[in-house]
mmCIF file of C-alpha atoms and ligand atoms in Angstrom:
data_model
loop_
_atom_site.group_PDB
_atom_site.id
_atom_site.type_symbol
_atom_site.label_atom_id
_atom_site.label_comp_id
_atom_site.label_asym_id
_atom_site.label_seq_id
_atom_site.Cartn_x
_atom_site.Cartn_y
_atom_site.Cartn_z
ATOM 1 C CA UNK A 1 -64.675 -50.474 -100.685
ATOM 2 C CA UNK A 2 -62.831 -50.857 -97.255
ATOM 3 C CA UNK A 3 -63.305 -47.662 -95.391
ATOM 4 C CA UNK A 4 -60.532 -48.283 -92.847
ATOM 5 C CA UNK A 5 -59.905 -44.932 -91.480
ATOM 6 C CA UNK A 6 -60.231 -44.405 -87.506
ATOM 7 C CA UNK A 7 -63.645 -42.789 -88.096
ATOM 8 C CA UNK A 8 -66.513 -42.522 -89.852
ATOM 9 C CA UNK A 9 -66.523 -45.977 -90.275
ATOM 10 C CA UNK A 10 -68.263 -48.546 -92.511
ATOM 11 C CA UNK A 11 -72.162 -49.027 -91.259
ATOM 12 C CA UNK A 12 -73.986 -52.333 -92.199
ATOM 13 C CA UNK A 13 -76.457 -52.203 -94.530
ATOM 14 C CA UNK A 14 -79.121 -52.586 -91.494
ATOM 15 C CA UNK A 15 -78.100 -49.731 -90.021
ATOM 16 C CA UNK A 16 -78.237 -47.700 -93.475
ATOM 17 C CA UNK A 17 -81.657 -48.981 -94.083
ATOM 18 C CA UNK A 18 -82.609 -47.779 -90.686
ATOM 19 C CA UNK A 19 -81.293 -44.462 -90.820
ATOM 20 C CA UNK A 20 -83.564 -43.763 -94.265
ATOM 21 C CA UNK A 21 -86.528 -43.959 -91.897
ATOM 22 C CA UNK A 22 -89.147 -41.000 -91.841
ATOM 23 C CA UNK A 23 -88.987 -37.862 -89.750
ATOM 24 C CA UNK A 24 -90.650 -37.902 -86.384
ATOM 25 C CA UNK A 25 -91.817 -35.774 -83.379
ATOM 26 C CA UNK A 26 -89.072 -35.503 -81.781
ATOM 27 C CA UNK A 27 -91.142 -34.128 -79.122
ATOM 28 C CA UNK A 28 -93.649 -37.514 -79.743
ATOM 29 C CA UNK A 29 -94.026 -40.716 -78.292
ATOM 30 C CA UNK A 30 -92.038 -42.888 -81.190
ATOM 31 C CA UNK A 31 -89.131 -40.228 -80.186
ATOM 32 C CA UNK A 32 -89.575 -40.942 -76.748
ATOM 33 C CA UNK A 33 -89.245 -45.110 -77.329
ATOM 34 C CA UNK A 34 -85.708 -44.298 -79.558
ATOM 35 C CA UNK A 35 -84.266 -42.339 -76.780
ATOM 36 C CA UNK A 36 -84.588 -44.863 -74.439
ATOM 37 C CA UNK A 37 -83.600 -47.682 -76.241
ATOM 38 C CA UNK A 38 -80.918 -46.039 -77.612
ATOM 39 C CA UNK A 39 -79.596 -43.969 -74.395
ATOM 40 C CA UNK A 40 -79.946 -47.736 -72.438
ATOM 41 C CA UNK A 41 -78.255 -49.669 -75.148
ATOM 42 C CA UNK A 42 -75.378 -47.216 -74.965
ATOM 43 C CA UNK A 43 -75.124 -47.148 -71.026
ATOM 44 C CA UNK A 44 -74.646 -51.164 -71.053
ATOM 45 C CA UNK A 45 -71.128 -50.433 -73.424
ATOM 46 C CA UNK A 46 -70.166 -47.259 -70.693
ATOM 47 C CA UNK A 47 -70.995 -50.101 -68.062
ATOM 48 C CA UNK A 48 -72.536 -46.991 -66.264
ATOM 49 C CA UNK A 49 -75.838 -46.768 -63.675
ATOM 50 C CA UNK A 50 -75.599 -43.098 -64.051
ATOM 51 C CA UNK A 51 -76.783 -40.381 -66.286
ATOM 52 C CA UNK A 52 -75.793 -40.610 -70.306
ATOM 53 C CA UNK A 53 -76.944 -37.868 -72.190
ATOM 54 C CA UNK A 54 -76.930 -37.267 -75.948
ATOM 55 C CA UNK A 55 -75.375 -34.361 -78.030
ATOM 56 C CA UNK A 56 -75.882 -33.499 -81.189
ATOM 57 C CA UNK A 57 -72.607 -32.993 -82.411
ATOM 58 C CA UNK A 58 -69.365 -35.172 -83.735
ATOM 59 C CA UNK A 59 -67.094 -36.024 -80.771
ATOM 60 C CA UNK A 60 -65.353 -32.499 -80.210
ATOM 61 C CA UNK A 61 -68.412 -31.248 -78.954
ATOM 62 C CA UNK A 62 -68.985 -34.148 -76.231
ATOM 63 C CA UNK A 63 -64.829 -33.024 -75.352
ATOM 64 C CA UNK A 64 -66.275 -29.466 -75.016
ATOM 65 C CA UNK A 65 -69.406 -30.335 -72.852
ATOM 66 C CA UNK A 66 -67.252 -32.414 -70.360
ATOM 67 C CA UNK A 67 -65.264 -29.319 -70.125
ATOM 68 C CA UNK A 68 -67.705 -26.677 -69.665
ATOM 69 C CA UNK A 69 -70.046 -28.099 -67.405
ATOM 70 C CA UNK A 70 -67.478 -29.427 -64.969
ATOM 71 C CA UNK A 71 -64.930 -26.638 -64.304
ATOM 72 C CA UNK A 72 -63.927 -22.877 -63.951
ATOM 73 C CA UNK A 73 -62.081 -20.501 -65.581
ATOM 74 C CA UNK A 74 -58.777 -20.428 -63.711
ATOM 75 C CA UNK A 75 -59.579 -23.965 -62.059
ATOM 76 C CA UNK A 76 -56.126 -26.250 -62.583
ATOM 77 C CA UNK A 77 -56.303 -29.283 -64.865
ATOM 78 C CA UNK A 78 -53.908 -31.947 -65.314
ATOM 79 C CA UNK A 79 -54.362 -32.447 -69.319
ATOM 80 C CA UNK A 80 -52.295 -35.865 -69.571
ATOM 81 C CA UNK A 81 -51.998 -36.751 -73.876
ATOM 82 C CA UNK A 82 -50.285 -39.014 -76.079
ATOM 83 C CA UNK A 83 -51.374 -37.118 -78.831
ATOM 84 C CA UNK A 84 -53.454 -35.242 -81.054
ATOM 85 C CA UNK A 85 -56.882 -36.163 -79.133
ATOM 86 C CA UNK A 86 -54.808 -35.344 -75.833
ATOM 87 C CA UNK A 87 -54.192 -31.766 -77.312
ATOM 88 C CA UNK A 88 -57.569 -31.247 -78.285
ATOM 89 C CA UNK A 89 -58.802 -32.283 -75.069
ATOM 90 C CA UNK A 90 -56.023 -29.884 -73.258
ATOM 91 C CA UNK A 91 -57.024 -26.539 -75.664
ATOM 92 C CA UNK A 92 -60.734 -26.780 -75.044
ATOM 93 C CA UNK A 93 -59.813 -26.209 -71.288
ATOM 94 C CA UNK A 94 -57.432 -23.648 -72.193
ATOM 95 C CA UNK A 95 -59.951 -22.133 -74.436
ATOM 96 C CA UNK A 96 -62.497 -21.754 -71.870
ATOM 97 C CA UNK A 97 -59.410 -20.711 -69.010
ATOM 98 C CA UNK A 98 -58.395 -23.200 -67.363
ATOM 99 C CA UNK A 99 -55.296 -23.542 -66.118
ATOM 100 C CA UNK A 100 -53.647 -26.566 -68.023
ATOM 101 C CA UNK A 101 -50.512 -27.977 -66.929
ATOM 102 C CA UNK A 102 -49.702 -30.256 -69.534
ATOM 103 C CA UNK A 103 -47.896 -34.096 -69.259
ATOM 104 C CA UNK A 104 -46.845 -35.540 -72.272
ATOM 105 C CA UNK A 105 -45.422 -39.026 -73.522
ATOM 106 C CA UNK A 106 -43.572 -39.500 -76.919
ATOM 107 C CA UNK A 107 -45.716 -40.607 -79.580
ATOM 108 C CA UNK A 108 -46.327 -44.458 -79.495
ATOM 109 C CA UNK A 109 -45.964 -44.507 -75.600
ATOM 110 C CA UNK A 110 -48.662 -44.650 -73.042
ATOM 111 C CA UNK A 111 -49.606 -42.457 -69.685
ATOM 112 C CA UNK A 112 -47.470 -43.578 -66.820
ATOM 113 C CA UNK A 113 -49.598 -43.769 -63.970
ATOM 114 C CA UNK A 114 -46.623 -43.338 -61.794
ATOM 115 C CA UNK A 115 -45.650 -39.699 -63.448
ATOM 116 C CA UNK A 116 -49.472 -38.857 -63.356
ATOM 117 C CA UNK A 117 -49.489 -39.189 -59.706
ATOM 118 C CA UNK A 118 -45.846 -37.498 -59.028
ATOM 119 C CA UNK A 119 -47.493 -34.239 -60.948
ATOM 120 C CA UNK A 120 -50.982 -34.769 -59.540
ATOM 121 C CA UNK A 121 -48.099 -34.612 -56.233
ATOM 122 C CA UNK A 122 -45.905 -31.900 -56.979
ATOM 123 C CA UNK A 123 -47.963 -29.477 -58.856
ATOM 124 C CA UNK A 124 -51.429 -29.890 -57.435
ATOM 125 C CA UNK A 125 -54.125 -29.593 -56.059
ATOM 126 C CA UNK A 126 -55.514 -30.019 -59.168
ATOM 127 C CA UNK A 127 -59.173 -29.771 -60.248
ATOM 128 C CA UNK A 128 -59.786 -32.289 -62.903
ATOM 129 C CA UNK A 129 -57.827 -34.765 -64.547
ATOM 130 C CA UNK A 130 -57.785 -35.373 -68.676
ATOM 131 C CA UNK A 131 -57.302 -38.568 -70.313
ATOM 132 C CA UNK A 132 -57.360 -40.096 -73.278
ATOM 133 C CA UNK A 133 -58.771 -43.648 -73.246
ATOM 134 C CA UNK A 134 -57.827 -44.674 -76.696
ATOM 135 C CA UNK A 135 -55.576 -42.338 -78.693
ATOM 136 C CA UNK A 136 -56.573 -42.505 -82.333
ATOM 137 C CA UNK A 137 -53.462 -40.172 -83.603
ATOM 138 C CA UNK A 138 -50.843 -42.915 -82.409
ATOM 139 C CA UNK A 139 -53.079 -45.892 -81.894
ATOM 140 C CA UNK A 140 -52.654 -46.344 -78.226
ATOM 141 C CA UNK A 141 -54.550 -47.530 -74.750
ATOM 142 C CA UNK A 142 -54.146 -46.157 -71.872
ATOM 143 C CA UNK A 143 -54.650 -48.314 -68.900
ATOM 144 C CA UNK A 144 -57.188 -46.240 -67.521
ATOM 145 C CA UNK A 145 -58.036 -48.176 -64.236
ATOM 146 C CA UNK A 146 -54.306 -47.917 -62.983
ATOM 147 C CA UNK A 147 -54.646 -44.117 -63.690
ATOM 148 C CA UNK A 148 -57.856 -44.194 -61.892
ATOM 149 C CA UNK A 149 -55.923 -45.228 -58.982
ATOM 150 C CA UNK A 150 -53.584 -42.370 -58.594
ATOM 151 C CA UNK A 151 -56.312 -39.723 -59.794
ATOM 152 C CA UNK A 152 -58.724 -40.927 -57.225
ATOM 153 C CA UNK A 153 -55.776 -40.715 -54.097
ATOM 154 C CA UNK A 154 -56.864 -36.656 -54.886
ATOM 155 C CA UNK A 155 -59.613 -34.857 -55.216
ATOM 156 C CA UNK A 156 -59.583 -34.370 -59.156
ATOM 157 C CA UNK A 157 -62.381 -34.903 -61.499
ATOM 158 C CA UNK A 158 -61.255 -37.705 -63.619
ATOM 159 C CA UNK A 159 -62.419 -36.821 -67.412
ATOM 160 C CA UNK A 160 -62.241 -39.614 -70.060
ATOM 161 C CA UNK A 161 -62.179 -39.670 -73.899
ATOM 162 C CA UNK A 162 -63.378 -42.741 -74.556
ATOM 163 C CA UNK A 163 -64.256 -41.684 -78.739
ATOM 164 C CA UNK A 164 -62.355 -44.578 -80.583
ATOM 165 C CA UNK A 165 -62.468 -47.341 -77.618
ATOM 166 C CA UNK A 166 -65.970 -47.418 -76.321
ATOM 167 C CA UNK A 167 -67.858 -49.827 -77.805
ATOM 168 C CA UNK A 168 -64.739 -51.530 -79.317
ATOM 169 C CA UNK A 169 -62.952 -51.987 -76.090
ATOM 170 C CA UNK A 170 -64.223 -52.346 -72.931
ATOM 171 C CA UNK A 171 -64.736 -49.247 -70.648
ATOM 172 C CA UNK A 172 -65.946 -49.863 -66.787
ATOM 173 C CA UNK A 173 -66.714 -46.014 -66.067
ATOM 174 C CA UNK A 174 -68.092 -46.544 -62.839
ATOM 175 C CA UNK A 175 -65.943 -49.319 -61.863
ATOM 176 C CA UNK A 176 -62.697 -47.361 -62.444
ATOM 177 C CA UNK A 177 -64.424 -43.843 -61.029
ATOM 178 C CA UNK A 178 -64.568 -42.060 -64.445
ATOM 179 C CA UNK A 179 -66.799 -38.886 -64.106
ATOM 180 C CA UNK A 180 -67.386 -37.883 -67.099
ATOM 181 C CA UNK A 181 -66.605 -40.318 -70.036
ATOM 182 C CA UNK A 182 -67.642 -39.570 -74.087
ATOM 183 C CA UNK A 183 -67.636 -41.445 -76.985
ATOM 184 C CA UNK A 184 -68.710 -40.687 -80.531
ATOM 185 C CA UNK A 185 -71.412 -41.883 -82.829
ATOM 186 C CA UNK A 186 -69.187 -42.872 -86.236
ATOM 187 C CA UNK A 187 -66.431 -44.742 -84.335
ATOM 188 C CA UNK A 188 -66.956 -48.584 -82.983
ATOM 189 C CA UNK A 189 -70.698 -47.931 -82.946
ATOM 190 C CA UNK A 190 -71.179 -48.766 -86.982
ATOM 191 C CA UNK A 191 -73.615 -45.643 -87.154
ATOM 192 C CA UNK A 192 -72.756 -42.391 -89.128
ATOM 193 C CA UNK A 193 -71.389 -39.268 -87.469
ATOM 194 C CA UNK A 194 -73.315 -36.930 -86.087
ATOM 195 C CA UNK A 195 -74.517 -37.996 -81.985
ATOM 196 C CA UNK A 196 -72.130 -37.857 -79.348
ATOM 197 C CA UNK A 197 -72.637 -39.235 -76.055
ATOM 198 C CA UNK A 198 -71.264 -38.249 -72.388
ATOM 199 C CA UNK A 199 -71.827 -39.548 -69.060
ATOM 200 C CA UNK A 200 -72.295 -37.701 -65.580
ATOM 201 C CA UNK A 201 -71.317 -39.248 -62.318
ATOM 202 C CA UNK A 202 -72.387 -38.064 -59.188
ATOM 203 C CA UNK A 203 -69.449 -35.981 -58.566
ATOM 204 C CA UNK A 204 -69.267 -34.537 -62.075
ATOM 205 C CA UNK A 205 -72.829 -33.045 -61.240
ATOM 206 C CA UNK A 206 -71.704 -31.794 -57.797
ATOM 207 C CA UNK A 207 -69.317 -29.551 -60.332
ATOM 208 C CA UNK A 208 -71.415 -28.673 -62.403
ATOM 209 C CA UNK A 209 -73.648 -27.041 -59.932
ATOM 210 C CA UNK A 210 -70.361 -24.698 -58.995
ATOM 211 C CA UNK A 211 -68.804 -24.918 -62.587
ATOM 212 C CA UNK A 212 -68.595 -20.801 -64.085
ATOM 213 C CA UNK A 213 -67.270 -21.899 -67.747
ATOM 214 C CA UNK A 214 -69.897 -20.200 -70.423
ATOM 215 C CA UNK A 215 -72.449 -23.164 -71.930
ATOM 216 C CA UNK A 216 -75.237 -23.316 -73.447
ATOM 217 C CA UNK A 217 -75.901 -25.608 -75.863
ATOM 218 C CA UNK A 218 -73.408 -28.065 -74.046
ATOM 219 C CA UNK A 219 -75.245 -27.387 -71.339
ATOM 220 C CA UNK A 220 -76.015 -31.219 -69.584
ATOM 221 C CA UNK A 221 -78.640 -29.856 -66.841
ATOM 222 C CA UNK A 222 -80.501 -28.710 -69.423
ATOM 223 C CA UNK A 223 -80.360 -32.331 -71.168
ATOM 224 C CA UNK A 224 -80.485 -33.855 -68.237
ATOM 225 C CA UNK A 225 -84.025 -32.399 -67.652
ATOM 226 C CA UNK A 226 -85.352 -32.836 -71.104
ATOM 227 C CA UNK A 227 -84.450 -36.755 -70.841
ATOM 228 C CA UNK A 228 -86.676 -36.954 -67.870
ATOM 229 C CA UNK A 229 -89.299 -36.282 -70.572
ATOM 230 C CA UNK A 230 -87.404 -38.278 -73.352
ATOM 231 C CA UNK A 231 -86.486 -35.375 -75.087
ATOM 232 C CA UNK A 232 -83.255 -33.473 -76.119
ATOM 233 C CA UNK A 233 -83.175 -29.268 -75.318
ATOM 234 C CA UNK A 234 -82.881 -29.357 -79.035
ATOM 235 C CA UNK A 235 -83.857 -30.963 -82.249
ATOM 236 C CA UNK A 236 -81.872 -33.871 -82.390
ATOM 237 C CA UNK A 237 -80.091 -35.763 -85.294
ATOM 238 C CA UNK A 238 -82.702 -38.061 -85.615
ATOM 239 C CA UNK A 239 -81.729 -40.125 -88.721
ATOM 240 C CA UNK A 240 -78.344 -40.795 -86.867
ATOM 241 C CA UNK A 241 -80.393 -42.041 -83.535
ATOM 242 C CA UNK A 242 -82.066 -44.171 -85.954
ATOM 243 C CA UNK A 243 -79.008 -46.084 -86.639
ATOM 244 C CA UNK A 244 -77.499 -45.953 -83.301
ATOM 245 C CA UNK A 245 -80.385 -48.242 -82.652
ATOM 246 C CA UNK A 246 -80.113 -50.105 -85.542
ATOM 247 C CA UNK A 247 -76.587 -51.003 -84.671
ATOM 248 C CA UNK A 248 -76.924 -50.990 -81.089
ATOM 249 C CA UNK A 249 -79.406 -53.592 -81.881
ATOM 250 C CA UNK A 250 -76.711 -55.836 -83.605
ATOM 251 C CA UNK A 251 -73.807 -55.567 -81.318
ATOM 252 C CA UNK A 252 -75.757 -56.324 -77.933
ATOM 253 C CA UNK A 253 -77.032 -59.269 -79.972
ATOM 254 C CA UNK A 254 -73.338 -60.286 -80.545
ATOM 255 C CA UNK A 255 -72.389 -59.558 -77.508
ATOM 256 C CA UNK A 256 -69.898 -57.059 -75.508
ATOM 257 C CA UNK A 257 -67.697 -59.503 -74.748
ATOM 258 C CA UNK A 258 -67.542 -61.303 -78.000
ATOM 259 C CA UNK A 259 -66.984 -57.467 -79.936
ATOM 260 C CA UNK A 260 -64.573 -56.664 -77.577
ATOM 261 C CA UNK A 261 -62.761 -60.136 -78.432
ATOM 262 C CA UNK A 262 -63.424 -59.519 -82.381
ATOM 263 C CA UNK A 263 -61.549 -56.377 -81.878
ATOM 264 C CA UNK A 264 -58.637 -57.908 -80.285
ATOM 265 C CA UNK A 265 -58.395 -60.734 -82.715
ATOM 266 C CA UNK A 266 -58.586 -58.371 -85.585
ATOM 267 C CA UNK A 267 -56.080 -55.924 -84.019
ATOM 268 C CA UNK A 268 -53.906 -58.555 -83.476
ATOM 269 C CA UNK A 269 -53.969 -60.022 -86.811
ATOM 270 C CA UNK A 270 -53.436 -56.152 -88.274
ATOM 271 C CA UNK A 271 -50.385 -56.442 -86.244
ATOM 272 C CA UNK A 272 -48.844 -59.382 -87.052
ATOM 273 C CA UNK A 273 -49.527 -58.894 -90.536
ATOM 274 C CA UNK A 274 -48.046 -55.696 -90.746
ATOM 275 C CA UNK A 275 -45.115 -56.926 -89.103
ATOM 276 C CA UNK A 276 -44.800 -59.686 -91.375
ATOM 277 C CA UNK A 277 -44.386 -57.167 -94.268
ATOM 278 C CA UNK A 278 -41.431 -55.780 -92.672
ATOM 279 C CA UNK A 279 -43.136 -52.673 -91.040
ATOM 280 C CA UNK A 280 -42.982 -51.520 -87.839
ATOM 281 C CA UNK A 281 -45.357 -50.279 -85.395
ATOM 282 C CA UNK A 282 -45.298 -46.706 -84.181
ATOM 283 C CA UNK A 283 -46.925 -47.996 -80.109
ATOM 284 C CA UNK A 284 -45.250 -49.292 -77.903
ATOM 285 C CA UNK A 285 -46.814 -52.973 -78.208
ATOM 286 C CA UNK A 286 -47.773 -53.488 -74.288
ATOM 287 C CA UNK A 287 -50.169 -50.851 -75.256
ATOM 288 C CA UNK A 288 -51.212 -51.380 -78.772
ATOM 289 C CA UNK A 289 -54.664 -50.787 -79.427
ATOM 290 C CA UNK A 290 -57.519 -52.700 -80.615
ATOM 291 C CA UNK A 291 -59.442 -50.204 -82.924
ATOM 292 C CA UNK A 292 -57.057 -48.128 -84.765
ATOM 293 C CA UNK A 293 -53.071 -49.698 -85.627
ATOM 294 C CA UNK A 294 -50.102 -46.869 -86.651
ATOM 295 C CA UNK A 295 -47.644 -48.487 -88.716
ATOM 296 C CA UNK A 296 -44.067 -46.265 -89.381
ATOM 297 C CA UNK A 297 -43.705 -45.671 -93.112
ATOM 298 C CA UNK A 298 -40.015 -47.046 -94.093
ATOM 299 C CA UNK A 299 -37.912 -44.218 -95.076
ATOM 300 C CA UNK A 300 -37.316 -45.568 -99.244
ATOM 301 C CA UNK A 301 -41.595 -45.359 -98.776
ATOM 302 C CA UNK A 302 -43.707 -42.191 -99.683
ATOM 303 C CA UNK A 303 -46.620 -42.442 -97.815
ATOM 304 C CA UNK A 304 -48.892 -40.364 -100.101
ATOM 305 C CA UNK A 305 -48.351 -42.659 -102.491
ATOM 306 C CA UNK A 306 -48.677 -45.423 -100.937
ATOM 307 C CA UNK A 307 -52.192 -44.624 -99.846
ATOM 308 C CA UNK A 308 -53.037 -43.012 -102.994
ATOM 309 C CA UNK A 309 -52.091 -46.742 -104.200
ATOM 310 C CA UNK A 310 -54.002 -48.334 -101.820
ATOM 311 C CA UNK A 311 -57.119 -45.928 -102.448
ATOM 312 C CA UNK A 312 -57.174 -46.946 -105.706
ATOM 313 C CA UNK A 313 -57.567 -50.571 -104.830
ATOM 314 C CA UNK A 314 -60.501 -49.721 -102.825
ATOM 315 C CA UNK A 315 -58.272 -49.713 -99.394
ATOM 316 C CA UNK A 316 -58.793 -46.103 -97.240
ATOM 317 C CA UNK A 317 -56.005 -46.329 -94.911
ATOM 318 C CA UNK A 318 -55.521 -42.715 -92.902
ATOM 319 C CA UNK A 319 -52.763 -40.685 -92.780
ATOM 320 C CA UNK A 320 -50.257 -39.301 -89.117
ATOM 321 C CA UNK A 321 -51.763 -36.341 -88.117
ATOM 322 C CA UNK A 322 -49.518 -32.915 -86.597
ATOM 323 C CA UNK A 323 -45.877 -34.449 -86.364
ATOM 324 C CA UNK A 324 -46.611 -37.387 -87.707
ATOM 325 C CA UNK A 325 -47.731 -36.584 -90.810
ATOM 326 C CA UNK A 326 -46.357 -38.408 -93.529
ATOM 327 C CA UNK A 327 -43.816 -40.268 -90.989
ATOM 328 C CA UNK A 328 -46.841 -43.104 -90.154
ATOM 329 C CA UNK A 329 -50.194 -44.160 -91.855
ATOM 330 C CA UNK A 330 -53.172 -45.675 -89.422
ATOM 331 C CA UNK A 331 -55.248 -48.669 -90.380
ATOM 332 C CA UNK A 332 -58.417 -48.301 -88.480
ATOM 333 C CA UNK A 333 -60.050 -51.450 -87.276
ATOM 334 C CA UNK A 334 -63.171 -50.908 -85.743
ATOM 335 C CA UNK A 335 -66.555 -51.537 -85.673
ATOM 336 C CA UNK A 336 -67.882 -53.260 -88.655
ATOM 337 C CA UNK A 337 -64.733 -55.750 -89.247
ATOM 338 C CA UNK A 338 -64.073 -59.125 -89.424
ATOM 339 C CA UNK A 339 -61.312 -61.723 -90.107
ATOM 340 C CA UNK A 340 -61.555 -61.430 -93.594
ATOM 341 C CA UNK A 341 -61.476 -57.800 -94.291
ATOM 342 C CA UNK A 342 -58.306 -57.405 -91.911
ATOM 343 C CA UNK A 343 -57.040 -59.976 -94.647
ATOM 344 C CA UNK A 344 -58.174 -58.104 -97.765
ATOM 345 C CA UNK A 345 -56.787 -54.739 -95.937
ATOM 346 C CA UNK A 346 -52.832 -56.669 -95.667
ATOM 347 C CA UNK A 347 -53.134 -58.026 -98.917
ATOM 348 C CA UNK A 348 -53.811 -54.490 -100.591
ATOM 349 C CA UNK A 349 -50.967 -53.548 -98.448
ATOM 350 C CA UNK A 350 -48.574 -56.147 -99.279
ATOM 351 C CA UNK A 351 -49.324 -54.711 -103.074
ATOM 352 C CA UNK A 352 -48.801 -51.290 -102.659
ATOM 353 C CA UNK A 353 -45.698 -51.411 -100.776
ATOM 354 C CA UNK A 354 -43.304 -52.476 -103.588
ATOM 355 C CA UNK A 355 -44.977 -49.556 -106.287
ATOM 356 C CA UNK A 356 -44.720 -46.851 -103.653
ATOM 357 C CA UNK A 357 -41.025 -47.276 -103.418
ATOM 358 C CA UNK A 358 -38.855 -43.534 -103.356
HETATM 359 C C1 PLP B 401 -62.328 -38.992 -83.415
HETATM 360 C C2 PLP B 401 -61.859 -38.605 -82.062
HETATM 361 C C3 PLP B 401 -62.162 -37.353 -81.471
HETATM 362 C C4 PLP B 401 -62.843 -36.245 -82.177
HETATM 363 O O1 PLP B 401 -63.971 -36.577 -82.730
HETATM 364 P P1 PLP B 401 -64.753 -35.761 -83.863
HETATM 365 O O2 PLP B 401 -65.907 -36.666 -83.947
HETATM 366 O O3 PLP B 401 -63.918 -35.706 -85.090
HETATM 367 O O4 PLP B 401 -65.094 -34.441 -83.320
HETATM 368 C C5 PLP B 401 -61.733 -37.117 -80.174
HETATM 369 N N1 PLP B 401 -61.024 -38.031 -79.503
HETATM 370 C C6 PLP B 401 -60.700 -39.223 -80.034
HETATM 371 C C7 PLP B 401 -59.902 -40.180 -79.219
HETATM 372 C C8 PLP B 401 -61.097 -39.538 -81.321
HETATM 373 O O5 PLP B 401 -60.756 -40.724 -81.866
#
């Protein structure tokens, strides 16, 4: 079976094994060892010196913590999205009462760094900026230092979603002044869902000592001081830690750089393929990302049953999401992947089309 959706991925069979292991203390010393490996293996892929706590909770909730324990209800945010993630990002704020003002881009298109910093201009001061690393809806990257650069001529917090990239493509949080950055346990980490991850810069905890937004159980002090003791507030997922180490295990032994440069050899082959077939790409391709690829479904194609097709030849391709729901499909390539199964994934492809004709 390829499992090729943008998340949960496919997990390798050591990381399966490891996550059968037997329950712990979480309040033990084994507990205390997996933390720490676990929390350090993770902080070399944020390329951060700061704090990285864990949540137990799929990514939303690490979107929700950055939100809550940085800001204020009525404090202006500058929610910048591509797409779906973007919006998610944006309504958590609004949820909690911020005050969003929200810059868009068409679908397929990345941030523009220079209309970021004419609205950071014009409508500001603005509290904290959101951004989108990698959006999974249209299968973009945002060139997050260059945004850096304009967010950091202000004041702003600068908040990153880094779910579907981290891990898959590299992220330099402290290097491009991200405060708060996330990721997710089932996207390029090859472990199941369930763990969630978030750092805290220096200035992210200055806010939080003044932030007013309700928390609780996204509440990072409160993680923050557990960790000193190697523990979590709460009981954590530990079957899903287990495999975070598992896997973590396997891709520092491959290497950053050479996963980073699987990813982009993968992604490009996904590309070119799909091109080849006659298909077009929904991003704009100076921005094209390296985990997940949108493809535009031809208008004499219907997309449910092409992936229905596909499905059935043991190929899980996802579906657009919102507007683009039926108008693209994705083709997620990240974190267990190789050469060959971006082959076997084009191949299926190159079958279905033909039977999924209108
Ligand atoms: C998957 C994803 C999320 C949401 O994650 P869940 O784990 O489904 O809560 C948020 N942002 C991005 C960019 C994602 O890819």
């Amino acid at each position: 079976m390829q499992l090729r959706i943008p998340g949960p991925t496919p997990i390798p069979e050591a990381v399966r094994q490891a996550s059968a292991g037997q329950m712990i203390n979480h309040r033990g010393p084994e507990f205390a060892e997996l933390i720490t490996e676990v929390t350090q293996g993770i902080k070399q892929f944020f390329q951060t010196s700061h704090d990285l706590l864990l949540l137990t909770a799929s990514g939303t909730g690490a979107l929700e913590a950055a939100i809550v324990n940085t800001l204020s209800p009525g404090d202006r945010v500058l929610a910048v999205s591509i797409g779906e993630f973007g919006e998610r990002f944006a309504e958590i704020a609004r949820a909690y009462g911020a005050d969003v003002v929200p810059l868009t881009s068409e679908p397929g298109r990345a941030a523009d760094p220079e209309a970021i910093a004419r609205t950071l201009k014009m409508n500001g001061p603005f509290k904290a900026v959101l951004l989108t690393h990698n959006e999974t809806s249209t299968g973009v990257t945002n060139d997050v230092a260059a945004i850096s650069q304009v967010v950091h001529q202000t004041d702003a917090l600068f908040l990153v979603d880094g779910i579907s990239s981290i891990s898959s493509i590299e992220m330099k949080a402290d290097e491009w002044g991200c405060d708060v950055v996330l990721a997710g346990s089932q996207k390029g980490w090859m472990a199941p869902p369930g763990i969630s991850m978030v750092s805290m810069g220096p200035r992210a905890w200055e806010a939080y000592a003044e932030a007013r937004m309700p928390r609780f159980y996204w509440d990072l002090g409160r993680a923050r001081k557990s960790f000193e003791r190697r523990q979590t507030p709460a009981t954590p997922a530990v079957s899903v830690l287990y495999a975070l180490r598992a896997s973590l295990r396997l891709l520092l032994a491959e290497g950053m750089e050479n996963v980073f440069e699987r990813h982009r050899r993968c992604a490009e082959k996904v590309r070119s393929g799909v091109k080849q077939l006659g298909l077009e790409l929904l991003a704009d391709e100076a921005h094209a990302s390296n985990t997940v690829t949108a493809v535009k479904v031809p208008s004499d194609v219907d997309c449910s049953r092409l992936l229905k097709l596909l499905q059935a030849d043991g190929i899980v391709l996802a579906s657009g999401q919102g507007a683009l729901a039926g108008k693209i499909f994705r083709i997620g390539h990240l974190g267990m992947i190789d050469d060959a199964d971006t082959e076997v994934i084009l191949a299926g492809l190159a079958r279905a089309l033909p039977l999924a004709k209108k």
